[in-house]
Coordinates of C-alpha atoms in Angstrom, one line a residue:
X1 CA 9.0 10.1 11.0
X2 CA 6.3 11.3 8.6
X3 CA 2.7 11.8 9.5
X4 CA -0.7 12.5 8.0
X5 CA -0.3 16.3 8.7
X6 CA -1.3 18.0 5.4
X7 CA 1.4 19.4 3.3
X8 CA 1.5 23.2 3.0
X9 CA 0.7 24.4 -0.5
X10 CA 0.3 22.5 -3.7
X11 CA 2.8 21.8 -6.4
X12 CA 2.1 20.3 -9.8
X13 CA 4.4 19.0 -12.5
X14 CA 4.9 21.8 -15.0
X15 CA 2.6 21.5 -18.0
X16 CA 0.7 18.6 -16.6
X17 CA -2.8 18.1 -15.1
X18 CA -1.2 15.5 -12.8
X19 CA -1.5 17.0 -9.3
X20 CA -0.1 14.1 -7.2
X21 CA 1.0 10.5 -7.1
X22 CA -0.3 8.3 -4.3
X23 CA 1.6 5.0 -3.8
X24 CA 0.8 1.9 -1.9
X25 CA 3.7 0.4 0.2
X26 CA 3.7 -3.4 0.6
X27 CA 4.1 -5.2 -2.7
X28 CA 4.1 -2.0 -4.6
X29 CA 7.3 -0.2 -3.5
X30 CA 8.8 -2.9 -1.2
X31 CA 8.8 -6.6 -1.7
X32 CA 7.1 -7.5 1.6
X33 CA 4.0 -9.4 0.7
X34 CA 5.9 -12.6 1.3
X35 CA 7.0 -11.4 4.7
X36 CA 3.4 -10.9 5.7
X37 CA 2.4 -14.3 4.7
X38 CA 5.3 -15.9 6.4
X39 CA 4.4 -14.1 9.6
X40 CA 0.8 -15.3 9.3
X41 CA 1.9 -18.9 8.7
X42 CA 4.3 -18.8 11.7
X43 CA 1.8 -17.2 14.1
X44 CA -0.9 -19.7 13.3
X45 CA 1.5 -22.6 13.5
X46 CA 2.3 -21.5 17.1
X47 CA -1.4 -21.6 17.7
X48 CA -1.7 -25.1 16.3
X49 CA -3.1 -24.3 12.9
X50 CA -1.9 -24.7 9.4
X51 CA -2.8 -22.1 6.8
X52 CA -4.1 -23.0 3.3
X53 CA -1.9 -21.5 0.6
X54 CA -5.1 -20.5 -1.2
X55 CA -6.0 -18.1 1.6
X56 CA -3.0 -16.0 0.7
X57 CA -5.1 -14.5 -2.2
X58 CA -7.8 -13.6 0.3
X59 CA -5.7 -11.8 2.8
X60 CA -3.2 -10.0 0.5
X61 CA -3.5 -6.3 0.5
X62 CA -6.3 -6.2 3.0
X63 CA -6.5 -4.3 6.2
X64 CA -5.1 -6.1 9.2
X65 CA -8.5 -6.4 10.9
X66 CA -10.1 -8.0 7.8
X67 CA -7.2 -10.4 7.2
X68 CA -7.0 -11.4 10.9
X69 CA -10.7 -11.9 11.1
X70 CA -10.8 -14.1 8.1
X71 CA -7.9 -16.3 9.3
X72 CA -9.4 -16.7 12.7
X73 CA -12.7 -17.8 11.2
X74 CA -11.1 -20.1 8.6
X75 CA -8.9 -21.9 11.2
X76 CA -11.1 -21.7 14.3
X77 CA -8.1 -20.4 16.3
X78 CA -8.9 -19.3 19.9
X79 CA -7.6 -15.8 19.7
X80 CA -9.2 -12.3 19.3
X81 CA -8.5 -9.9 16.4
X82 CA -6.7 -7.4 18.6
X83 CA -4.5 -10.1 20.1
X84 CA -3.7 -11.5 16.6
X85 CA -3.0 -8.1 15.2
X86 CA -0.2 -7.6 17.8
X87 CA 1.3 -11.0 17.0
X88 CA 1.2 -10.4 13.2
X89 CA 2.8 -7.0 13.5
X90 CA 5.5 -8.4 15.8
X91 CA 6.1 -11.3 13.4
X92 CA 6.4 -9.0 10.4
X93 CA 8.8 -6.6 12.2
X94 CA 11.1 -9.5 13.1
X95 CA 11.3 -10.4 9.4
X96 CA 12.1 -6.9 8.2
X97 CA 14.9 -5.9 10.4
X98 CA 17.5 -4.1 8.4
X99 CA 17.1 -2.9 4.8
X100 CA 14.2 -4.2 2.7
X101 CA 14.3 -5.1 -1.0
X102 CA 12.5 -2.5 -3.2
X103 CA 10.4 -3.6 -6.1
X104 CA 12.1 -3.2 -9.6
X105 CA 11.8 0.4 -10.8
X106 CA 10.8 1.8 -7.4
X107 CA 14.0 3.7 -6.7
X108 CA 14.2 5.2 -10.2
X109 CA 10.5 6.2 -10.2
X110 CA 10.6 7.9 -6.8
X111 CA 13.7 9.8 -7.8
X112 CA 12.2 10.9 -11.1
X113 CA 9.0 12.2 -9.6
X114 CA 10.9 13.9 -6.8
X115 CA 13.2 15.6 -9.2
X116 CA 10.3 16.9 -11.2
X117 CA 8.5 18.3 -8.2
X118 CA 5.5 15.9 -8.3
X119 CA 3.9 15.7 -4.8
X120 CA 3.8 12.1 -3.5
X121 CA 2.0 10.4 -0.6
X122 CA 2.4 6.9 0.8
X123 CA -1.0 5.3 1.4
X124 CA -0.9 1.9 3.2
X125 CA -3.3 -0.4 5.0
X126 CA -0.4 -1.3 7.3
X127 CA -0.2 0.2 10.8
X128 CA 1.9 3.3 11.6
X129 CA 4.5 1.2 13.5
X130 CA 5.1 -0.8 10.3
X131 CA 5.1 2.2 7.9
X132 CA 7.7 4.0 10.1
X133 CA 9.9 0.9 10.1
X134 CA 9.7 0.3 6.3
X135 CA 10.2 4.0 5.4
X136 CA 13.8 3.5 6.4
X137 CA 14.3 1.4 3.3
X138 CA 12.1 3.4 1.0
X139 CA 13.2 6.9 2.1
X140 CA 10.7 9.1 4.0
X141 CA 12.0 12.2 2.2
X142 CA 10.1 11.2 -0.9
X143 CA 6.7 11.8 0.6
X144 CA 4.9 14.9 1.7
X145 CA 2.7 12.8 3.9
X146 CA 1.9 9.2 4.7
X147 CA -1.5 7.6 5.6
X148 CA -1.5 4.4 7.8
X149 CA -4.3 1.9 8.1
X150 CA -4.8 2.5 11.8
X151 CA -5.1 6.2 11.4
X152 CA -8.4 6.2 9.4
X153 CA -11.8 5.1 10.5
X154 CA -12.2 3.0 7.3
X155 CA -9.1 1.8 5.5
X156 CA -8.9 0.0 2.1
X157 CA -11.0 -1.1 0.2
X158 CA -12.9 2.1 1.3
X159 CA -11.8 5.3 -0.4
X160 CA -11.1 7.2 2.8
X161 CA -7.2 6.8 2.8
X162 CA -6.9 8.1 -0.7
X163 CA -9.3 10.9 -0.2
X164 CA -7.3 11.9 2.9
X165 CA -4.0 11.8 1.0
X166 CA -5.3 13.8 -1.9
X167 CA -6.7 16.4 0.5
X168 CA -3.4 16.5 2.3
X169 CA -1.6 17.3 -1.0
X170 CA -4.2 19.9 -1.9
X171 CA -5.1 17.9 -4.9
X172 CA -8.2 16.8 -6.8
X173 CA -8.5 13.0 -6.4
X174 CA -9.4 12.9 -10.1
X175 CA -6.1 14.5 -10.9
X176 CA -4.1 12.0 -8.8
X177 CA -2.5 8.8 -10.1
X178 CA -2.5 5.8 -7.7
X179 CA -0.1 2.9 -7.9
X180 CA -1.4 -0.3 -6.3
X181 CA -0.6 -4.0 -6.4
X182 CA -3.8 -5.6 -5.0
X183 CA -7.5 -5.6 -5.9
X184 CA -8.3 -4.2 -2.4
X185 CA -6.1 -1.2 -3.0
X186 CA -7.3 -0.7 -6.5
X187 CA -10.9 -0.7 -5.2
X188 CA -10.1 2.0 -2.7
X189 CA -8.4 4.2 -5.2
X190 CA -11.1 3.8 -7.8
X191 CA -13.8 4.5 -5.2
X192 CA -11.9 7.8 -4.4
X193 CA -12.1 8.7 -8.1
X194 CA -8.4 8.4 -8.8
X195 CA -6.7 7.1 -11.9
X196 CA -5.1 3.8 -11.1
X197 CA -2.0 1.9 -12.2
X198 CA -2.2 -1.7 -11.1
X199 CA 1.1 -3.6 -10.7
X200 CA -0.1 -7.0 -9.5
X201 CA 2.2 -8.7 -7.0
X202 CA 0.4 -11.9 -5.9
X203 CA -2.9 -12.2 -7.8
X204 CA -3.9 -11.0 -11.3
X205 CA -5.8 -7.7 -11.7
X206 CA -7.7 -7.2 -14.9
X207 CA -7.6 -3.9 -16.9
X208 CA -10.7 -1.7 -16.7
X209 CA -12.0 1.7 -17.5
X210 CA -9.8 4.3 -15.6
X211 CA -7.3 1.5 -14.7
X212 CA -4.1 0.6 -16.4
X213 CA -2.3 -2.7 -15.6
X214 CA 1.5 -3.0 -16.0
X215 CA 3.9 -5.8 -15.3
X216 CA 6.4 -3.7 -13.3
X217 CA 7.2 -0.2 -12.0
X218 CA 9.9 -0.3 -14.7
X219 CA 7.0 0.4 -17.1
X220 CA 6.0 3.6 -15.2
X221 CA 7.5 7.1 -15.5
X222 CA 6.3 10.7 -15.3
X223 CA 5.1 11.0 -19.0
X224 CA 3.2 7.7 -18.5
X225 CA 1.4 9.1 -15.4
X226 CA 0.7 12.4 -17.0
X227 CA -0.9 10.6 -19.9
X228 CA -3.4 8.9 -17.6
X229 CA -5.0 12.3 -17.0
X230 CA -6.1 12.5 -20.6
X231 CA -7.7 9.1 -20.8

């Protein structure tokens, strides 16, 4: 099990201003966004409510409390946010028993960065119980630290999780590359002052200053990430 305990020392890729790579989990490294939506649909069906498919774009990538709060308000379900959070986490865990599918390019990218000594952190809005379950598929050994959504006072879209991860790696946020799949995660990373690679999973994300949009992790490698530091 990994934790948010800061890594000792700081390594950088030789000859590069890149000091760390901070990666989102759901929809970025593992193909789990659909599992979350399926869990939400099933839980609300058990409560007597049907979810509108359009709401998927609202809740994707968001912190659990925000997503739960939105769905309660939208449906009028008689349940509290803490109660719903437990049900959603339980429903997700039931769906991810065993090995999870990684996104195309994820295995190769993690191996490449690790082989070159690039410090990496996993930064997710998911709760610790979910991260620890999913890490079995991703490989906990890739990361010097992980940050969970229930371990920070303010999770995404606030910058706090990425600032905490950069500090844990002993890195300057401006010298960190963040890889995200949702607008919520992109907003958090940009607010922290990081360079952002967006790999949209459910909804489109436009290119912007300091942000690069790619179709897949297959388009990302170490020279690509190093090049972001010169933009």
